[in-house]
Short mmCIF file of C-alpha atoms in Angstrom, two decimals:
data_model
loop_
_atom_site.label_atom_id
_atom_site.label_comp_id
_atom_site.label_asym_id
_atom_site.label_seq_id
_atom_site.Cartn_x
_atom_site.Cartn_y
_atom_site.Cartn_z
CA MET A 47 87.95 28.68 151.66
CA ALA A 48 86.38 25.52 150.15
CA ASP A 49 83.69 26.29 147.90
CA LEU A 50 81.49 23.20 148.15
CA GLU A 51 79.55 23.55 144.90
CA LEU A 52 83.07 23.96 143.11
CA MET A 53 84.50 21.10 144.87
CA SER A 54 81.46 18.83 143.88
CA ASP A 55 81.97 19.90 140.20
CA LEU A 56 85.79 18.82 140.46
CA ALA A 57 85.72 15.86 142.64
CA GLN A 58 86.00 12.51 140.97
CA GLN A 59 85.60 8.81 142.21
CA GLY A 60 88.81 6.69 142.55
CA GLU A 61 90.49 4.20 144.35
CA THR A 62 92.92 6.35 146.75
CA LYS A 63 92.37 6.45 150.28
CA ILE A 64 92.29 9.55 152.59
CA LEU A 65 92.95 9.16 156.53
CA LEU A 66 92.19 12.34 158.69
CA VAL A 67 93.36 11.97 162.26
CA VAL A 68 92.05 14.55 164.60
CA LEU A 69 93.70 14.67 167.98
CA ASP A 70 90.90 16.68 169.58
CA GLY A 71 92.44 20.01 171.30
CA LEU A 72 96.07 19.06 170.14
CA GLY A 73 97.30 22.46 170.09
CA GLY A 74 98.83 23.47 173.37
CA LEU A 75 101.00 26.57 175.42
CA PRO A 76 104.13 26.29 177.49
CA ARG A 77 104.02 26.38 180.95
CA THR A 78 106.93 28.70 180.98
CA PRO A 79 108.03 31.03 177.95
CA GLU A 80 110.79 29.01 177.27
CA GLY A 81 109.49 25.67 177.90
CA PRO A 82 107.51 23.14 175.42
CA THR A 83 103.89 22.69 174.56
CA GLU A 84 102.30 19.45 175.66
CA LEU A 85 102.87 18.23 171.92
CA GLU A 86 106.53 19.38 172.12
CA ALA A 87 106.88 17.77 175.35
CA ALA A 88 105.56 14.42 174.33
CA ARG A 89 107.90 11.67 173.36
CA THR A 90 106.55 11.31 169.45
CA PRO A 91 109.09 9.50 167.29
CA ASN A 92 106.93 8.23 164.88
CA LEU A 93 104.92 11.45 164.34
CA ASP A 94 108.22 13.28 164.05
CA ALA A 95 109.51 10.75 161.65
CA LEU A 96 106.05 11.51 159.63
CA ALA A 97 106.48 14.99 159.84
CA ALA A 98 110.13 14.36 158.27
CA ARG A 99 108.58 12.95 155.17
CA SER A 100 105.36 15.57 155.06
CA ILE A 101 104.58 19.23 154.29
CA CYS A 102 103.76 20.91 157.67
CA GLY A 103 102.06 24.20 158.89
CA LEU A 104 99.56 25.77 160.98
CA SER A 105 95.86 25.92 160.67
CA THR A 106 93.07 28.01 161.71
CA ALA A 107 89.64 26.61 162.73
CA VAL A 108 87.46 29.61 162.31
CA GLY A 109 89.46 32.82 161.95
CA PRO A 110 92.23 34.65 164.04
CA GLY A 111 91.39 35.11 167.75
CA ILE A 112 88.19 33.17 167.39
CA THR A 113 88.10 30.24 169.90
CA PRO A 114 85.80 27.63 167.98
CA GLY A 115 83.50 24.91 169.75
CA SER A 116 83.95 21.43 168.76
CA GLY A 117 81.14 21.43 166.00
CA PRO A 118 82.28 24.44 163.75
CA ALA A 119 86.02 23.24 164.28
CA HIS A 120 85.21 19.58 163.02
CA LEU A 121 82.91 20.96 160.10
CA SER A 122 85.77 23.27 158.97
CA LEU A 123 88.11 20.12 158.95
CA PHE A 124 85.32 18.53 156.71
CA GLY A 125 85.46 21.50 154.30
CA TYR A 126 82.28 23.33 155.55
CA ASP A 127 82.36 27.09 156.31
CA PRO A 128 81.98 26.95 160.11
CA ILE A 129 80.38 30.36 160.09
CA GLU A 130 77.97 29.81 157.31
CA CYS A 131 77.05 26.12 158.54
CA LEU A 132 77.26 26.53 162.13
CA VAL A 133 75.57 23.65 164.05
CA LYS A 134 75.09 23.79 167.71
CA ARG A 135 76.05 20.88 170.38
CA GLY A 136 72.43 20.04 170.75
CA VAL A 137 71.98 18.28 167.44
CA LEU A 138 75.29 16.60 167.45
CA SER A 139 74.68 14.98 171.12
CA ALA A 140 71.39 13.80 169.78
CA LEU A 141 72.51 12.09 166.69
CA GLY A 142 75.81 11.04 168.20
CA ILE A 143 73.72 8.65 170.45
CA GLY A 144 71.80 7.42 167.41
CA PHE A 145 68.59 9.27 168.30
CA ASP A 146 65.84 9.72 165.45
CA LEU A 147 66.07 13.50 165.49
CA GLN A 148 63.07 14.79 163.65
CA ALA A 149 62.99 18.18 161.89
CA ASP A 150 60.66 20.10 164.38
CA ASP A 151 62.59 18.55 167.47
CA LEU A 152 64.66 21.03 169.84
CA ALA A 153 67.90 19.48 170.99
CA ALA A 154 70.20 20.58 173.68
CA ARG A 155 73.41 19.05 175.28
CA GLY A 156 73.17 18.76 178.70
CA ASN A 157 75.63 18.76 181.70
CA PHE A 158 75.22 17.61 185.17
CA CYS A 159 76.98 19.90 187.24
CA SER A 160 77.40 20.51 190.85
CA VAL A 161 76.23 24.01 192.59
CA ASP A 162 76.47 25.15 196.39
CA ALA A 163 73.23 24.28 198.00
CA ASP A 164 73.31 27.45 199.83
CA THR A 165 74.18 30.17 197.28
CA GLY A 166 73.22 28.15 194.21
CA VAL A 167 76.57 28.94 192.60
CA ILE A 168 78.37 26.42 190.26
CA THR A 169 81.37 24.65 192.16
CA ASP A 170 82.08 21.78 189.24
CA ARG A 171 80.85 22.34 185.84
CA ARG A 172 80.94 18.72 185.13
CA ALA A 173 80.19 17.16 188.51
CA GLY A 174 83.30 15.62 188.99
CA ARG A 175 83.18 13.71 185.74
CA ILE A 176 80.45 11.33 187.34
CA SER A 177 80.34 7.83 185.69
CA SER A 178 78.59 7.01 182.74
CA GLU A 179 76.37 4.70 185.22
CA LEU A 180 75.22 7.16 187.45
CA GLY A 181 74.43 9.62 184.51
CA ALA A 182 72.14 7.23 183.03
CA ARG A 183 70.41 6.60 186.33
CA LEU A 184 69.90 10.18 186.47
CA CYS A 185 68.59 10.59 183.00
CA GLU A 186 65.85 8.03 183.81
CA LYS A 187 64.65 10.35 186.64
CA LEU A 188 64.78 13.40 184.31
CA SER A 189 62.82 11.40 181.82
CA GLN A 190 59.97 11.76 184.26
CA VAL A 191 59.95 15.51 184.17
CA GLN A 192 57.30 16.16 181.46
CA LEU A 193 55.76 19.55 179.99
CA PRO A 194 52.24 19.63 179.21
CA GLU A 195 52.45 22.12 176.30
CA VAL A 196 54.91 19.46 174.30
CA ASP A 197 54.17 16.17 172.85
CA GLN A 198 56.99 14.48 174.64
CA VAL A 199 60.35 15.14 176.37
CA PHE A 200 63.17 12.80 176.13
CA VAL A 201 66.28 12.70 178.10
CA ARG A 202 69.08 10.32 176.80
CA PRO A 203 72.41 9.59 178.42
CA VAL A 204 75.54 10.65 176.27
CA LYS A 205 78.38 9.70 178.24
CA GLU A 206 79.71 10.56 181.93
CA TYR A 207 78.45 13.95 182.95
CA ARG A 208 76.76 14.41 179.48
CA PHE A 209 73.51 14.10 178.52
CA ALA A 210 70.87 14.93 175.48
CA LEU A 211 67.57 16.71 175.89
CA ILE A 212 65.04 16.76 173.26
CA LEU A 213 61.66 18.43 173.03
CA ARG A 214 59.15 17.29 170.63
CA GLY A 215 56.02 19.12 169.72
CA GLU A 216 54.53 21.82 167.29
CA GLY A 217 55.76 25.33 167.59
CA LEU A 218 58.82 24.86 169.52
CA ARG A 219 61.59 27.81 168.09
CA ASP A 220 65.10 28.07 168.10
CA GLY A 221 67.29 31.03 168.98
CA LEU A 222 68.00 30.46 172.64
CA THR A 223 70.91 30.91 174.77
CA ASP A 224 72.80 28.67 176.81
CA THR A 225 72.53 28.39 180.74
CA ASP A 226 76.22 27.29 181.39
CA PRO A 227 78.24 30.62 182.44
CA GLN A 228 81.51 28.45 181.68
CA GLU A 229 82.99 29.66 184.95
CA LEU A 230 82.92 28.83 188.35
CA GLY A 231 81.33 30.80 191.37
CA VAL A 232 78.47 32.12 189.50
CA PRO A 233 74.95 30.65 189.31
CA PRO A 234 73.54 29.09 185.96
CA LEU A 235 72.02 31.41 183.41
CA PRO A 236 68.38 31.68 182.52
CA VAL A 237 67.52 30.46 178.91
CA LYS A 238 66.76 33.59 176.85
CA ALA A 239 65.26 34.04 173.60
CA THR A 240 67.44 35.58 170.83
CA ARG A 241 64.27 36.34 168.89
CA ARG A 242 60.83 37.05 169.78
CA GLU A 243 59.15 34.16 168.45
CA ALA A 244 61.14 32.08 170.70
CA GLU A 245 60.14 33.56 173.96
CA GLY A 246 57.64 31.06 174.34
CA THR A 247 59.95 28.04 174.00
CA ALA A 248 62.59 29.78 176.35
CA GLU A 249 59.84 29.94 179.02
CA LEU A 250 58.98 26.29 178.45
CA VAL A 251 62.67 25.33 178.87
CA ASN A 252 63.28 27.34 181.84
CA ARG A 253 60.23 25.65 183.50
CA TRP A 254 61.91 22.26 182.68
CA LEU A 255 65.23 23.24 183.80
CA GLU A 256 63.52 24.40 187.38
CA LYS A 257 61.90 21.12 187.49
CA ALA A 258 64.94 18.98 186.72
CA ARG A 259 66.85 20.63 189.06
CA GLU A 260 64.77 20.18 192.02
CA VAL A 261 64.76 16.45 191.06
CA LEU A 262 68.68 16.33 190.57
CA ALA A 263 69.02 18.09 194.18
CA ALA A 264 66.95 15.83 196.01
CA ASP A 265 68.50 12.64 194.50
CA ALA A 266 72.16 14.32 195.12
CA GLU A 267 71.19 14.54 198.79
CA GLU A 268 69.70 11.07 199.11
CA ASN A 269 72.40 9.24 197.38
CA ASP A 270 75.55 11.38 198.17
CA HIS A 271 76.77 12.34 194.71
CA PRO A 272 78.13 15.60 193.41
CA ALA A 273 75.59 15.97 190.20
CA ASN A 274 72.95 18.19 192.08
CA SER A 275 72.28 20.37 189.06
CA CYS A 276 72.32 20.47 185.33
CA ASN A 277 72.88 23.24 182.49
CA LEU A 278 71.84 23.18 178.77
CA ARG A 279 73.90 24.13 175.69
CA GLY A 280 73.33 24.31 171.99
CA LEU A 281 69.37 24.30 171.99
CA THR A 282 68.74 24.15 168.29
CA LYS A 283 67.04 22.29 165.57
CA ARG A 284 68.65 19.94 163.01
CA PRO A 285 69.80 22.06 160.01
CA GLN A 286 70.10 20.51 156.24
CA LEU A 287 73.83 20.58 155.19
CA PRO A 288 75.42 18.99 151.76
CA GLN A 289 76.45 15.52 152.42
CA MET A 290 80.18 14.60 152.24
CA PRO A 291 79.65 11.64 149.81
CA GLU A 292 78.06 13.69 147.24
CA VAL A 293 80.17 16.81 147.65
CA TRP A 294 83.43 14.75 147.78
CA LYS A 295 82.60 11.66 145.83
CA LEU A 296 83.91 9.67 148.72
CA ARG A 297 82.81 6.54 150.51
CA CYS A 298 83.18 8.08 154.21
CA GLY A 299 83.55 6.25 157.57
CA ALA A 300 83.78 7.78 160.81
CA ILE A 301 85.86 6.18 164.00
CA ALA A 302 85.39 7.98 167.33
CA THR A 303 84.40 7.02 170.87
CA TYR A 304 82.60 9.98 171.99
CA PRO A 305 79.18 10.65 170.92
CA MET A 306 79.25 14.30 169.83
CA TYR A 307 81.79 13.51 167.21
CA ARG A 308 79.99 10.64 166.03
CA GLY A 309 76.98 13.21 165.68
CA VAL A 310 78.95 15.69 163.47
CA ALA A 311 80.16 12.93 161.29
CA LYS A 312 76.57 11.76 160.89
CA LEU A 313 75.43 15.16 160.30
CA VAL A 314 77.61 15.37 157.19
CA GLY A 315 76.60 11.94 156.08
CA MET A 316 79.38 9.63 157.00
CA ASP A 317 78.92 5.94 158.06
CA VAL A 318 79.68 6.07 161.83
CA LEU A 319 81.48 2.57 162.66
CA ASP A 320 80.98 0.92 165.70
CA THR A 321 84.08 0.79 167.86
CA GLY A 322 85.51 0.12 171.41
CA GLU A 323 86.65 2.67 174.06
CA THR A 324 90.44 2.67 173.58
CA ILE A 325 92.76 3.84 170.85
CA GLU A 326 93.58 0.50 170.12
CA ASP A 327 90.00 -0.36 169.68
CA GLU A 328 89.66 2.40 167.02
CA VAL A 329 92.73 1.22 165.24
CA GLY A 330 91.25 -2.51 165.27
CA THR A 331 88.10 -0.96 163.54
CA LEU A 332 90.16 1.04 161.01
CA LYS A 333 91.95 -2.24 160.00
CA GLU A 334 88.63 -4.23 159.87
CA ARG A 335 86.94 -1.62 157.56
CA TRP A 336 89.83 -0.40 155.44
CA GLU A 337 88.60 -1.86 152.21
CA ASP A 338 85.21 -0.56 152.83
CA TYR A 339 85.71 3.35 152.48
CA ASP A 340 87.81 5.94 150.61
CA PHE A 341 87.76 8.34 153.63
CA PHE A 342 88.30 7.77 157.28
CA PHE A 343 87.61 10.45 160.08
CA PHE A 344 89.76 8.92 163.20
CA HIS A 345 89.15 10.73 166.19
CA VAL A 346 91.02 10.72 169.58
CA LYS A 347 89.34 12.51 172.29
CA LYS A 348 91.16 12.30 175.43
CA VAL A 349 94.05 14.85 174.35
CA ASP A 350 91.10 17.40 174.63
CA SER A 351 89.85 15.93 178.00
CA ARG A 352 93.09 16.22 179.82
CA GLY A 353 93.65 19.62 178.51
CA GLU A 354 90.43 20.80 179.74
CA ASP A 355 91.61 19.11 183.30
CA GLY A 356 94.33 21.36 183.19
CA ASP A 357 96.71 18.20 183.28
CA PHE A 358 99.83 19.22 181.06
CA ASP A 359 101.57 15.70 181.70
CA GLY A 360 98.30 13.90 180.96
CA LYS A 361 97.52 15.34 177.75
CA ALA A 362 101.37 14.74 176.72
CA ALA A 363 100.83 11.07 177.62
CA VAL A 364 97.94 10.61 175.53
CA ILE A 365 99.81 12.06 172.42
CA GLU A 366 102.52 9.72 173.13
CA HIS A 367 99.77 6.86 173.33
CA PHE A 368 98.84 7.54 169.79
CA ASP A 369 102.21 7.88 168.79
CA GLN A 370 103.08 4.32 169.81
CA VAL A 371 99.99 3.11 167.45
CA LEU A 372 100.76 5.21 164.64
CA PRO A 373 102.78 2.53 162.89
CA ASP A 374 99.99 0.26 162.96
CA ILE A 375 97.94 2.90 160.88
CA LEU A 376 100.46 3.78 158.40
CA ALA A 377 101.11 0.03 157.71
CA LEU A 378 97.67 0.17 156.07
CA ASP A 379 99.32 2.30 153.44
CA PRO A 380 96.99 5.21 152.89
CA ASP A 381 97.46 7.42 149.87
CA VAL A 382 97.01 10.64 151.78
CA VAL A 383 97.41 11.24 155.68
CA LEU A 384 96.26 14.16 157.69
CA VAL A 385 97.34 14.82 161.29
CA THR A 386 96.01 17.67 163.16
CA GLY A 387 93.53 18.82 165.85
CA ASP A 388 90.06 20.53 165.68
CA HIS A 389 91.25 23.21 168.00
CA SER A 390 93.66 24.11 170.73
CA THR A 391 93.08 23.31 174.32
CA PRO A 392 96.02 24.29 176.40
CA ALA A 393 96.40 22.69 179.89
CA ILE A 394 97.14 26.17 181.36
CA TRP A 395 94.08 27.57 179.95
CA LYS A 396 91.88 24.38 180.62
CA SER A 397 89.66 25.31 178.02
CA HIS A 398 89.46 25.82 174.14
CA SER A 399 91.68 28.53 172.80
CA TRP A 400 92.02 30.44 169.18
CA HIS A 401 95.62 29.15 168.86
CA GLU A 402 96.50 27.74 165.53
CA LEU A 403 97.07 24.03 165.20
CA PRO A 404 99.95 22.14 164.10
CA VAL A 405 99.11 20.09 161.08
CA LEU A 406 100.90 17.51 158.81
CA LEU A 407 100.16 16.37 155.29
CA TRP A 408 101.67 13.51 153.78
CA SER A 409 101.27 11.86 150.32
CA ARG A 410 103.52 10.76 147.57
CA TYR A 411 103.16 14.23 145.79
CA ILE A 412 104.01 16.55 148.39
CA ARG A 413 107.21 19.04 148.74
CA ARG A 414 108.87 18.01 151.85
CA ASP A 415 109.75 21.11 153.96
CA GLY A 416 112.81 20.06 156.16
CA ILE A 417 110.52 20.00 159.26
CA THR A 418 112.00 17.12 161.43
CA ALA A 419 109.67 17.31 164.45
CA PHE A 420 105.77 17.71 164.98
CA GLY A 421 105.03 20.48 167.15
CA GLU A 422 103.73 23.81 167.23
CA ARG A 423 106.92 25.85 166.88
CA ASP A 424 108.45 23.91 164.16
CA CYS A 425 105.18 23.92 162.14
CA MET A 426 105.49 27.97 162.15
CA THR A 427 108.21 27.49 159.59
CA GLY A 428 106.54 24.80 157.67
CA GLY A 429 105.58 24.82 153.97
CA LEU A 430 102.03 24.76 154.23
CA GLY A 431 102.35 27.93 155.97
CA HIS A 432 99.46 29.43 157.96
CA ILE A 433 96.26 27.97 156.39
CA ASN A 434 92.61 27.38 157.33
CA HIS A 435 90.80 23.90 158.44
CA VAL A 436 88.51 24.32 155.24
CA ASP A 437 91.56 24.24 152.94
CA LEU A 438 92.61 20.78 154.19
CA MET A 439 90.13 18.57 152.29
CA PRO A 440 90.51 20.27 148.99
CA LEU A 441 94.29 19.57 149.51
CA ALA A 442 93.77 16.07 150.58
CA MET A 443 91.59 15.42 147.68
CA ALA A 444 94.12 16.98 145.28
CA ASN A 445 96.93 14.84 146.84
CA ALA A 446 94.76 11.90 146.54
CA GLY A 447 94.50 12.62 142.53
CA ARG A 448 90.78 13.14 143.24
CA LEU A 449 90.09 16.68 141.68
CA VAL A 450 89.93 17.28 138.07
CA LYS A 451 91.57 20.41 136.57
CA PHE A 452 89.37 23.79 136.56
CA GLY A 453 88.75 25.56 133.70
CA ALA A 454 90.08 24.90 130.10
#
């Protein structure tokens, strides 16, 4: 496990460049015991060729059997202990859209959802992945739902069915549970306090939810759309974490299309770079800013999205799409390349899972291990073995020649 204080002592500045590619939700499972996973089914000649020149293995985000959220999974990739540095989704969502989150603000990630009008049970946790335009309009309506006990309530669109809720005022406390039960056929949960001093805040949030759901139900009936309710996840305040530029002595740039991942990058001190919506746009941004940074976090989201939709072939297709642009990325001649995922999202599971992630590490100083294809079963026998996400940054730094000797 990376010791950030030790890493900060050993890290040194340099001219070498590290590229961390995160194919979100990369890990998968076969549809039949004998069949391939999504990654193994995908046609990936360029990833396979890179794996043949690399050292490979499997990596765990948090711990054996633990299914990670996106926040802790990414923090561990950046070298942070995901348990000690737990950050909830509310903060990441708010930061990801550029919201000026203050120390006493309470933030949550909101999901528009669909509920049965008669029974109140959830029928679609993502409201059919409504358009970002509809989501933005609904956020405007919800912004009118204020609470007299707080100074201000902000509701900001994130993307599609996601929004950020921020409560600003004195005396707000975190230590609150989510309302999303993460299953269908059951009603949303109430917000509960996990500590006594947060009970008043839990009551406030529940009152806001009650009013917000009334507004959404009326709007959905009037305008015939599926977003007739909402849920909240990750209600919390902003933590103070050691910053990557100070710990690793790196100029860090983040290229990501989804706000949450831009948020986690911003939280740890990366510069979040403007980019477009497609993988090609992200590659273009990487090329344009290549000389400006020593470390790039390059995030590809839709691998995960297709997994959550249960779309095995669609997930494989996104991996194939990335494989097609990989030569353009490698043409930039990085000194170290890491390719992995944050967590597994098997299509047959339709959700995050605890399964280890395939990982490849390329530099001029690795020992090749004979792996010739980038897939879960091949990586099981790779030279990296079974490691933890938090070990990847120290390995990348060492291969970039950026860690000095420890001790005499």
